[in-house]
Amino acid sequence: MPDAPSDRSADTSVPVHPPIAARWSPRAFDPDDELSDGDLRALLEAARWAPTWGGRQPVRFVVGRRGDEVFTTVAGFLRRGNSYAKVAAALILLCADEGEDSKTARYSAVDAGAAMANLSIEAVARGLIVHPMAGFYPEQAIDAFGLPDGLTPLVVIAVGRLGDYSEVDPEIAERDRRPRERLPLNEVVLNW
């Protein structure tokens, strides 16, 4: 069993679906883990079935597995603070087709968030971990993969299994041991 932070379940005000409470964003990936085709396909399938405005499905993915050219390319445009993700089993670049107007662009971002959430919950249900990262250079992603105008790279999602915290940078271990916190409902629900 990897040396890991103890119980990371969310301290919710009422019970929620267990994979939602168990979802968090660890930074310690097992550098030897190999993500199965079935698990990777299931994550992408869960994301594909996320809610989408008008059935538009604007979300697109670029998927790399550790050791392949796509993974190496995506890892190359992560910002320095996300270098821990370079040992994940897979890196997924999530993009959204913004469409032709501001309304469509707004909804595409909503759809992208829903897809990322579905992917994350499916990962937890499969004993995997994910860490979404906005800390990357989107313009490099556009150039590297020849993304068409309007297809905006929004987030890179690292996927794998939990690594051993005794083998990661102490700063990473300390960050992942910090208490999980969220604002209480009465601060996020405006009419509560």
mmCIF file with all atom_site columns, C-alpha atoms in Angstrom:
data_model
loop_
_atom_site.group_PDB
_atom_site.id
_atom_site.type_symbol
_atom_site.label_atom_id
_atom_site.label_alt_id
_atom_site.label_comp_id
_atom_site.label_asym_id
_atom_site.label_entity_id
_atom_site.label_seq_id
_atom_site.pdbx_PDB_ins_code
_atom_site.Cartn_x
_atom_site.Cartn_y
_atom_site.Cartn_z
_atom_site.occupancy
_atom_site.B_iso_or_equiv
_atom_site.pdbx_formal_charge
_atom_site.auth_seq_id
_atom_site.auth_comp_id
_atom_site.auth_asym_id
_atom_site.auth_atom_id
_atom_site.pdbx_PDB_model_num
ATOM 1   C CA . MET A 1 1   ? 0.000   0.000  0.000   1.00 0.00 ? 1   MET A CA 1
ATOM 2   C CA . PRO A 1 2   ? 1.467   3.362  -0.989  1.00 0.00 ? 2   PRO A CA 1
ATOM 3   C CA . ASP A 1 3   ? 2.343   5.827  1.763   1.00 0.00 ? 3   ASP A CA 1
ATOM 4   C CA . ALA A 1 4   ? -0.583  8.199  1.134   1.00 0.00 ? 4   ALA A CA 1
ATOM 5   C CA . PRO A 1 5   ? -2.529  10.887 2.936   1.00 0.00 ? 5   PRO A CA 1
ATOM 6   C CA . SER A 1 6   ? -5.194  9.408  5.170   1.00 0.00 ? 6   SER A CA 1
ATOM 7   C CA . ASP A 1 7   ? -8.922  9.634  4.500   1.00 0.00 ? 7   ASP A CA 1
ATOM 8   C CA . ARG A 1 8   ? -9.409  12.122 1.694   1.00 0.00 ? 8   ARG A CA 1
ATOM 9   C CA . SER A 1 9   ? -13.195 11.764 1.512   1.00 0.00 ? 9   SER A CA 1
ATOM 10  C CA . ALA A 1 10  ? -15.031 15.070 1.356   1.00 0.00 ? 10  ALA A CA 1
ATOM 11  C CA . ASP A 1 11  ? -16.646 16.251 4.579   1.00 0.00 ? 11  ASP A CA 1
ATOM 12  C CA . THR A 1 12  ? -20.076 16.883 3.079   1.00 0.00 ? 12  THR A CA 1
ATOM 13  C CA . SER A 1 13  ? -23.050 18.469 4.867   1.00 0.00 ? 13  SER A CA 1
ATOM 14  C CA . VAL A 1 14  ? -25.240 15.570 3.676   1.00 0.00 ? 14  VAL A CA 1
ATOM 15  C CA . PRO A 1 15  ? -24.256 12.203 2.204   1.00 0.00 ? 15  PRO A CA 1
ATOM 16  C CA . VAL A 1 16  ? -23.401 12.250 -1.512  1.00 0.00 ? 16  VAL A CA 1
ATOM 17  C CA . HIS A 1 17  ? -22.632 9.488  -4.003  1.00 0.00 ? 17  HIS A CA 1
ATOM 18  C CA . PRO A 1 18  ? -19.430 7.806  -2.695  1.00 0.00 ? 18  PRO A CA 1
ATOM 19  C CA . PRO A 1 19  ? -17.303 8.381  -5.832  1.00 0.00 ? 19  PRO A CA 1
ATOM 20  C CA . ILE A 1 20  ? -18.113 12.102 -5.642  1.00 0.00 ? 20  ILE A CA 1
ATOM 21  C CA . ALA A 1 21  ? -17.039 12.284 -1.994  1.00 0.00 ? 21  ALA A CA 1
ATOM 22  C CA . ALA A 1 22  ? -13.913 10.247 -2.778  1.00 0.00 ? 22  ALA A CA 1
ATOM 23  C CA . ARG A 1 23  ? -12.851 12.392 -5.756  1.00 0.00 ? 23  ARG A CA 1
ATOM 24  C CA . TRP A 1 24  ? -9.800  14.539 -5.134  1.00 0.00 ? 24  TRP A CA 1
ATOM 25  C CA . SER A 1 25  ? -6.815  15.595 -7.213  1.00 0.00 ? 25  SER A CA 1
ATOM 26  C CA . PRO A 1 26  ? -3.680  13.822 -5.996  1.00 0.00 ? 26  PRO A CA 1
ATOM 27  C CA . ARG A 1 27  ? -0.299  14.656 -7.467  1.00 0.00 ? 27  ARG A CA 1
ATOM 28  C CA . ALA A 1 28  ? 1.504   11.393 -6.700  1.00 0.00 ? 28  ALA A CA 1
ATOM 29  C CA . PHE A 1 29  ? 1.189   9.107  -9.705  1.00 0.00 ? 29  PHE A CA 1
ATOM 30  C CA . ASP A 1 30  ? 2.521   5.571  -9.870  1.00 0.00 ? 30  ASP A CA 1
ATOM 31  C CA . PRO A 1 31  ? 5.264   5.804  -12.531 1.00 0.00 ? 31  PRO A CA 1
ATOM 32  C CA . ASP A 1 32  ? 4.941   2.077  -13.286 1.00 0.00 ? 32  ASP A CA 1
ATOM 33  C CA . ASP A 1 33  ? 1.164   1.950  -13.739 1.00 0.00 ? 33  ASP A CA 1
ATOM 34  C CA . GLU A 1 34  ? -0.117  1.064  -17.185 1.00 0.00 ? 34  GLU A CA 1
ATOM 35  C CA . LEU A 1 35  ? -3.642  2.234  -17.933 1.00 0.00 ? 35  LEU A CA 1
ATOM 36  C CA . SER A 1 36  ? -5.673  -0.516 -19.605 1.00 0.00 ? 36  SER A CA 1
ATOM 37  C CA . ASP A 1 37  ? -7.466  0.091  -22.883 1.00 0.00 ? 37  ASP A CA 1
ATOM 38  C CA . GLY A 1 38  ? -10.747 -0.683 -21.119 1.00 0.00 ? 38  GLY A CA 1
ATOM 39  C CA . ASP A 1 39  ? -10.195 1.867  -18.369 1.00 0.00 ? 39  ASP A CA 1
ATOM 40  C CA . LEU A 1 40  ? -9.099  4.577  -20.777 1.00 0.00 ? 40  LEU A CA 1
ATOM 41  C CA . ARG A 1 41  ? -12.045 3.921  -23.072 1.00 0.00 ? 41  ARG A CA 1
ATOM 42  C CA . ALA A 1 42  ? -14.451 3.978  -20.103 1.00 0.00 ? 42  ALA A CA 1
ATOM 43  C CA . LEU A 1 43  ? -13.165 7.391  -18.959 1.00 0.00 ? 43  LEU A CA 1
ATOM 44  C CA . LEU A 1 44  ? -13.628 8.838  -22.432 1.00 0.00 ? 44  LEU A CA 1
ATOM 45  C CA . GLU A 1 45  ? -17.036 7.189  -22.789 1.00 0.00 ? 45  GLU A CA 1
ATOM 46  C CA . ALA A 1 46  ? -18.159 8.678  -19.458 1.00 0.00 ? 46  ALA A CA 1
ATOM 47  C CA . ALA A 1 47  ? -17.009 12.091 -20.682 1.00 0.00 ? 47  ALA A CA 1
ATOM 48  C CA . ARG A 1 48  ? -18.817 11.606 -23.998 1.00 0.00 ? 48  ARG A CA 1
ATOM 49  C CA . TRP A 1 49  ? -22.099 10.974 -22.167 1.00 0.00 ? 49  TRP A CA 1
ATOM 50  C CA . ALA A 1 50  ? -21.936 14.153 -20.115 1.00 0.00 ? 50  ALA A CA 1
ATOM 51  C CA . PRO A 1 51  ? -24.779 16.649 -20.540 1.00 0.00 ? 51  PRO A CA 1
ATOM 52  C CA . THR A 1 52  ? -24.457 18.741 -23.679 1.00 0.00 ? 52  THR A CA 1
ATOM 53  C CA . TRP A 1 53  ? -26.364 21.802 -24.820 1.00 0.00 ? 53  TRP A CA 1
ATOM 54  C CA . GLY A 1 54  ? -28.693 20.984 -27.699 1.00 0.00 ? 54  GLY A CA 1
ATOM 55  C CA . GLY A 1 55  ? -26.900 17.698 -28.342 1.00 0.00 ? 55  GLY A CA 1
ATOM 56  C CA . ARG A 1 56  ? -24.013 19.709 -29.805 1.00 0.00 ? 56  ARG A CA 1
ATOM 57  C CA . GLN A 1 57  ? -21.171 17.718 -28.175 1.00 0.00 ? 57  GLN A CA 1
ATOM 58  C CA . PRO A 1 58  ? -18.422 20.357 -28.574 1.00 0.00 ? 58  PRO A CA 1
ATOM 59  C CA . VAL A 1 59  ? -15.861 18.524 -26.436 1.00 0.00 ? 59  VAL A CA 1
ATOM 60  C CA . ARG A 1 60  ? -12.819 16.958 -28.099 1.00 0.00 ? 60  ARG A CA 1
ATOM 61  C CA . PHE A 1 61  ? -9.868  15.053 -26.654 1.00 0.00 ? 61  PHE A CA 1
ATOM 62  C CA . VAL A 1 62  ? -6.243  14.481 -27.532 1.00 0.00 ? 62  VAL A CA 1
ATOM 63  C CA . VAL A 1 63  ? -5.047  11.386 -25.662 1.00 0.00 ? 63  VAL A CA 1
ATOM 64  C CA . GLY A 1 64  ? -1.502  10.300 -24.916 1.00 0.00 ? 64  GLY A CA 1
ATOM 65  C CA . ARG A 1 65  ? -0.167  7.374  -22.949 1.00 0.00 ? 65  ARG A CA 1
ATOM 66  C CA . ARG A 1 66  ? 3.134   7.531  -21.104 1.00 0.00 ? 66  ARG A CA 1
ATOM 67  C CA . GLY A 1 67  ? 5.887   6.756  -23.585 1.00 0.00 ? 67  GLY A CA 1
ATOM 68  C CA . ASP A 1 68  ? 4.049   7.675  -26.777 1.00 0.00 ? 68  ASP A CA 1
ATOM 69  C CA . GLU A 1 69  ? 4.613   10.774 -28.880 1.00 0.00 ? 69  GLU A CA 1
ATOM 70  C CA . VAL A 1 70  ? 1.324   12.465 -27.935 1.00 0.00 ? 70  VAL A CA 1
ATOM 71  C CA . PHE A 1 71  ? 2.044   12.062 -24.217 1.00 0.00 ? 71  PHE A CA 1
ATOM 72  C CA . THR A 1 72  ? 5.544   13.485 -24.637 1.00 0.00 ? 72  THR A CA 1
ATOM 73  C CA . THR A 1 73  ? 4.158   16.436 -26.583 1.00 0.00 ? 73  THR A CA 1
ATOM 74  C CA . VAL A 1 74  ? 1.449   17.207 -24.005 1.00 0.00 ? 74  VAL A CA 1
ATOM 75  C CA . ALA A 1 75  ? 3.918   16.807 -21.125 1.00 0.00 ? 75  ALA A CA 1
ATOM 76  C CA . GLY A 1 76  ? 6.163   19.309 -22.888 1.00 0.00 ? 76  GLY A CA 1
ATOM 77  C CA . PHE A 1 77  ? 3.643   22.118 -22.646 1.00 0.00 ? 77  PHE A CA 1
ATOM 78  C CA . LEU A 1 78  ? 2.771   21.661 -18.966 1.00 0.00 ? 78  LEU A CA 1
ATOM 79  C CA . ARG A 1 79  ? 3.856   24.540 -16.761 1.00 0.00 ? 79  ARG A CA 1
ATOM 80  C CA . ARG A 1 80  ? 6.703   23.774 -14.349 1.00 0.00 ? 80  ARG A CA 1
ATOM 81  C CA . GLY A 1 81  ? 4.372   23.454 -11.334 1.00 0.00 ? 81  GLY A CA 1
ATOM 82  C CA . ASN A 1 82  ? 2.651   20.505 -12.991 1.00 0.00 ? 82  ASN A CA 1
ATOM 83  C CA . SER A 1 83  ? 5.792   18.507 -13.757 1.00 0.00 ? 83  SER A CA 1
ATOM 84  C CA . TYR A 1 84  ? 4.613   15.776 -11.337 1.00 0.00 ? 84  TYR A CA 1
ATOM 85  C CA . ALA A 1 85  ? 2.105   14.758 -14.044 1.00 0.00 ? 85  ALA A CA 1
ATOM 86  C CA . LYS A 1 86  ? 4.880   13.630 -16.382 1.00 0.00 ? 86  LYS A CA 1
ATOM 87  C CA . VAL A 1 87  ? 4.810   10.184 -14.729 1.00 0.00 ? 87  VAL A CA 1
ATOM 88  C CA . ALA A 1 88  ? 1.029   9.712  -15.009 1.00 0.00 ? 88  ALA A CA 1
ATOM 89  C CA . ALA A 1 89  ? -0.161  6.783  -17.101 1.00 0.00 ? 89  ALA A CA 1
ATOM 90  C CA . ALA A 1 90  ? -2.013  9.102  -19.512 1.00 0.00 ? 90  ALA A CA 1
ATOM 91  C CA . LEU A 1 91  ? -2.419  12.782 -20.281 1.00 0.00 ? 91  LEU A CA 1
ATOM 92  C CA . ILE A 1 92  ? -5.681  13.923 -21.849 1.00 0.00 ? 92  ILE A CA 1
ATOM 93  C CA . LEU A 1 93  ? -5.991  17.347 -23.440 1.00 0.00 ? 93  LEU A CA 1
ATOM 94  C CA . LEU A 1 94  ? -9.628  18.450 -23.230 1.00 0.00 ? 94  LEU A CA 1
ATOM 95  C CA . CYS A 1 95  ? -10.712 21.009 -25.830 1.00 0.00 ? 95  CYS A CA 1
ATOM 96  C CA . ALA A 1 96  ? -14.006 22.681 -26.650 1.00 0.00 ? 96  ALA A CA 1
ATOM 97  C CA . ASP A 1 97  ? -15.313 23.811 -30.017 1.00 0.00 ? 97  ASP A CA 1
ATOM 98  C CA . GLU A 1 98  ? -16.474 27.332 -29.190 1.00 0.00 ? 98  GLU A CA 1
ATOM 99  C CA . GLY A 1 99  ? -18.729 27.644 -32.234 1.00 0.00 ? 99  GLY A CA 1
ATOM 100 C CA . GLU A 1 100 ? -19.654 30.835 -34.007 1.00 0.00 ? 100 GLU A CA 1
ATOM 101 C CA . ASP A 1 101 ? -21.039 33.084 -31.245 1.00 0.00 ? 101 ASP A CA 1
ATOM 102 C CA . SER A 1 102 ? -20.620 33.965 -27.569 1.00 0.00 ? 102 SER A CA 1
ATOM 103 C CA . LYS A 1 103 ? -23.669 31.932 -26.483 1.00 0.00 ? 103 LYS A CA 1
ATOM 104 C CA . THR A 1 104 ? -22.306 28.792 -28.116 1.00 0.00 ? 104 THR A CA 1
ATOM 105 C CA . ALA A 1 105 ? -18.838 29.457 -26.672 1.00 0.00 ? 105 ALA A CA 1
ATOM 106 C CA . ARG A 1 106 ? -20.282 29.781 -23.153 1.00 0.00 ? 106 ARG A CA 1
ATOM 107 C CA . TYR A 1 107 ? -22.223 26.535 -23.464 1.00 0.00 ? 107 TYR A CA 1
ATOM 108 C CA . SER A 1 108 ? -19.212 24.705 -24.867 1.00 0.00 ? 108 SER A CA 1
ATOM 109 C CA . ALA A 1 109 ? -17.262 25.587 -21.716 1.00 0.00 ? 109 ALA A CA 1
ATOM 110 C CA . VAL A 1 110 ? -20.144 24.277 -19.590 1.00 0.00 ? 110 VAL A CA 1
ATOM 111 C CA . ASP A 1 111 ? -20.148 21.049 -21.596 1.00 0.00 ? 111 ASP A CA 1
ATOM 112 C CA . ALA A 1 112 ? -16.369 20.731 -21.143 1.00 0.00 ? 112 ALA A CA 1
ATOM 113 C CA . GLY A 1 113 ? -16.729 21.066 -17.366 1.00 0.00 ? 113 GLY A CA 1
ATOM 114 C CA . ALA A 1 114 ? -19.436 18.412 -17.334 1.00 0.00 ? 114 ALA A CA 1
ATOM 115 C CA . ALA A 1 115 ? -17.277 16.069 -19.418 1.00 0.00 ? 115 ALA A CA 1
ATOM 116 C CA . MET A 1 116 ? -14.323 16.562 -17.067 1.00 0.00 ? 116 MET A CA 1
ATOM 117 C CA . ALA A 1 117 ? -16.551 15.843 -14.054 1.00 0.00 ? 117 ALA A CA 1
ATOM 118 C CA . ASN A 1 118 ? -17.941 12.650 -15.595 1.00 0.00 ? 118 ASN A CA 1
ATOM 119 C CA . LEU A 1 119 ? -14.441 11.481 -16.503 1.00 0.00 ? 119 LEU A CA 1
ATOM 120 C CA . SER A 1 120 ? -13.235 12.184 -12.954 1.00 0.00 ? 120 SER A CA 1
ATOM 121 C CA . ILE A 1 121 ? -16.061 10.287 -11.256 1.00 0.00 ? 121 ILE A CA 1
ATOM 122 C CA . GLU A 1 122 ? -15.631 7.309  -13.593 1.00 0.00 ? 122 GLU A CA 1
ATOM 123 C CA . ALA A 1 123 ? -11.937 7.289  -12.713 1.00 0.00 ? 123 ALA A CA 1
ATOM 124 C CA . VAL A 1 124 ? -12.695 7.150  -8.981  1.00 0.00 ? 124 VAL A CA 1
ATOM 125 C CA . ALA A 1 125 ? -15.186 4.324  -9.549  1.00 0.00 ? 125 ALA A CA 1
ATOM 126 C CA . ARG A 1 126 ? -12.378 2.377  -11.281 1.00 0.00 ? 126 ARG A CA 1
ATOM 127 C CA . GLY A 1 127 ? -9.774  2.971  -8.573  1.00 0.00 ? 127 GLY A CA 1
ATOM 128 C CA . LEU A 1 128 ? -7.915  5.521  -10.697 1.00 0.00 ? 128 LEU A CA 1
ATOM 129 C CA . ILE A 1 129 ? -6.860  9.060  -9.896  1.00 0.00 ? 129 ILE A CA 1
ATOM 130 C CA . VAL A 1 130 ? -7.040  12.154 -12.060 1.00 0.00 ? 130 VAL A CA 1
ATOM 131 C CA . HIS A 1 131 ? -5.627  15.631 -11.711 1.00 0.00 ? 131 HIS A CA 1
ATOM 132 C CA . PRO A 1 132 ? -7.017  18.329 -14.010 1.00 0.00 ? 132 PRO A CA 1
ATOM 133 C CA . MET A 1 133 ? -4.560  21.131 -14.790 1.00 0.00 ? 133 MET A CA 1
ATOM 134 C CA . ALA A 1 134 ? -5.084  24.543 -16.313 1.00 0.00 ? 134 ALA A CA 1
ATOM 135 C CA . GLY A 1 135 ? -1.344  25.180 -15.930 1.00 0.00 ? 135 GLY A CA 1
ATOM 136 C CA . PHE A 1 136 ? -0.187  24.558 -19.481 1.00 0.00 ? 136 PHE A CA 1
ATOM 137 C CA . TYR A 1 137 ? 0.527   26.572 -22.617 1.00 0.00 ? 137 TYR A CA 1
ATOM 138 C CA . PRO A 1 138 ? -2.620  26.358 -24.790 1.00 0.00 ? 138 PRO A CA 1
ATOM 139 C CA . GLU A 1 139 ? -0.982  28.077 -27.759 1.00 0.00 ? 139 GLU A CA 1
ATOM 140 C CA . GLN A 1 140 ? 1.642   25.314 -27.834 1.00 0.00 ? 140 GLN A CA 1
ATOM 141 C CA . ALA A 1 141 ? -1.145  22.712 -27.854 1.00 0.00 ? 141 ALA A CA 1
ATOM 142 C CA . ILE A 1 142 ? -2.842  24.464 -30.770 1.00 0.00 ? 142 ILE A CA 1
ATOM 143 C CA . ASP A 1 143 ? 0.423   24.491 -32.743 1.00 0.00 ? 143 ASP A CA 1
ATOM 144 C CA . ALA A 1 144 ? 1.535   20.971 -31.795 1.00 0.00 ? 144 ALA A CA 1
ATOM 145 C CA . PHE A 1 145 ? -1.726  19.296 -32.783 1.00 0.00 ? 145 PHE A CA 1
ATOM 146 C CA . GLY A 1 146 ? -2.837  21.680 -35.536 1.00 0.00 ? 146 GLY A CA 1
ATOM 147 C CA . LEU A 1 147 ? -6.093  22.425 -33.764 1.00 0.00 ? 147 LEU A CA 1
ATOM 148 C CA . PRO A 1 148 ? -8.541  24.341 -35.950 1.00 0.00 ? 148 PRO A CA 1
ATOM 149 C CA . ASP A 1 149 ? -9.728  27.859 -35.131 1.00 0.00 ? 149 ASP A CA 1
ATOM 150 C CA . GLY A 1 150 ? -12.368 27.806 -32.420 1.00 0.00 ? 150 GLY A CA 1
ATOM 151 C CA . LEU A 1 151 ? -11.207 24.519 -30.881 1.00 0.00 ? 151 LEU A CA 1
ATOM 152 C CA . THR A 1 152 ? -9.851  25.794 -27.582 1.00 0.00 ? 152 THR A CA 1
ATOM 153 C CA . PRO A 1 153 ? -7.609  23.690 -25.311 1.00 0.00 ? 153 PRO A CA 1
ATOM 154 C CA . LEU A 1 154 ? -9.004  24.131 -21.788 1.00 0.00 ? 154 LEU A CA 1
ATOM 155 C CA . VAL A 1 155 ? -7.388  21.595 -19.474 1.00 0.00 ? 155 VAL A CA 1
ATOM 156 C CA . VAL A 1 156 ? -4.921  18.719 -19.345 1.00 0.00 ? 156 VAL A CA 1
ATOM 157 C CA . ILE A 1 157 ? -6.067  15.776 -17.233 1.00 0.00 ? 157 ILE A CA 1
ATOM 158 C CA . ALA A 1 158 ? -3.432  13.456 -15.780 1.00 0.00 ? 158 ALA A CA 1
ATOM 159 C CA . VAL A 1 159 ? -4.696  9.892  -15.230 1.00 0.00 ? 159 VAL A CA 1
ATOM 160 C CA . GLY A 1 160 ? -3.208  6.932  -13.415 1.00 0.00 ? 160 GLY A CA 1
ATOM 161 C CA . ARG A 1 161 ? -3.030  5.151  -10.101 1.00 0.00 ? 161 ARG A CA 1
ATOM 162 C CA . LEU A 1 162 ? -1.945  6.599  -6.805  1.00 0.00 ? 162 LEU A CA 1
ATOM 163 C CA . GLY A 1 163 ? 1.802   6.504  -6.296  1.00 0.00 ? 163 GLY A CA 1
ATOM 164 C CA . ASP A 1 164 ? 3.885   6.128  -3.160  1.00 0.00 ? 164 ASP A CA 1
ATOM 165 C CA . TYR A 1 165 ? 4.188   9.432  -1.319  1.00 0.00 ? 165 TYR A CA 1
ATOM 166 C CA . SER A 1 166 ? 7.514   8.383  0.176   1.00 0.00 ? 166 SER A CA 1
ATOM 167 C CA . GLU A 1 167 ? 8.914   8.548  -3.365  1.00 0.00 ? 167 GLU A CA 1
ATOM 168 C CA . VAL A 1 168 ? 7.609   11.971 -4.446  1.00 0.00 ? 168 VAL A CA 1
ATOM 169 C CA . ASP A 1 169 ? 8.951   15.447 -3.886  1.00 0.00 ? 169 ASP A CA 1
ATOM 170 C CA . PRO A 1 170 ? 8.275   16.388 -0.226  1.00 0.00 ? 170 PRO A CA 1
ATOM 171 C CA . GLU A 1 171 ? 6.511   19.573 -1.367  1.00 0.00 ? 171 GLU A CA 1
ATOM 172 C CA . ILE A 1 172 ? 4.037   17.475 -3.382  1.00 0.00 ? 172 ILE A CA 1
ATOM 173 C CA . ALA A 1 173 ? 3.424   15.185 -0.419  1.00 0.00 ? 173 ALA A CA 1
ATOM 174 C CA . GLU A 1 174 ? 2.852   18.165 1.869   1.00 0.00 ? 174 GLU A CA 1
ATOM 175 C CA . ARG A 1 175 ? 0.414   19.807 -0.576  1.00 0.00 ? 175 ARG A CA 1
ATOM 176 C CA . ASP A 1 176 ? -1.595  16.603 -0.909  1.00 0.00 ? 176 ASP A CA 1
ATOM 177 C CA . ARG A 1 177 ? -1.834  16.186 2.866   1.00 0.00 ? 177 ARG A CA 1
ATOM 178 C CA . ARG A 1 178 ? -3.443  19.596 3.366   1.00 0.00 ? 178 ARG A CA 1
ATOM 179 C CA . PRO A 1 179 ? -7.060  19.431 4.510   1.00 0.00 ? 179 PRO A CA 1
ATOM 180 C CA . ARG A 1 180 ? -9.653  19.340 1.764   1.00 0.00 ? 180 ARG A CA 1
ATOM 181 C CA . GLU A 1 181 ? -11.829 22.393 2.083   1.00 0.00 ? 181 GLU A CA 1
ATOM 182 C CA . ARG A 1 182 ? -14.767 23.947 0.294   1.00 0.00 ? 182 ARG A CA 1
ATOM 183 C CA . LEU A 1 183 ? -16.893 26.947 1.152   1.00 0.00 ? 183 LEU A CA 1
ATOM 184 C CA . PRO A 1 184 ? -20.071 25.964 3.020   1.00 0.00 ? 184 PRO A CA 1
ATOM 185 C CA . LEU A 1 185 ? -23.341 25.807 1.094   1.00 0.00 ? 185 LEU A CA 1
ATOM 186 C CA . ASN A 1 186 ? -24.614 29.012 2.664   1.00 0.00 ? 186 ASN A CA 1
ATOM 187 C CA . GLU A 1 187 ? -21.718 30.861 1.007   1.00 0.00 ? 187 GLU A CA 1
ATOM 188 C CA . VAL A 1 188 ? -22.104 29.353 -2.459  1.00 0.00 ? 188 VAL A CA 1
ATOM 189 C CA . VAL A 1 189 ? -25.904 29.187 -2.704  1.00 0.00 ? 189 VAL A CA 1
ATOM 190 C CA . LEU A 1 190 ? -26.827 32.843 -2.962  1.00 0.00 ? 190 LEU A CA 1
ATOM 191 C CA . ASN A 1 191 ? -30.406 32.478 -1.747  1.00 0.00 ? 191 ASN A CA 1
ATOM 192 C CA . TRP A 1 192 ? -29.785 29.995 1.081   1.00 0.00 ? 192 TRP A CA 1
#
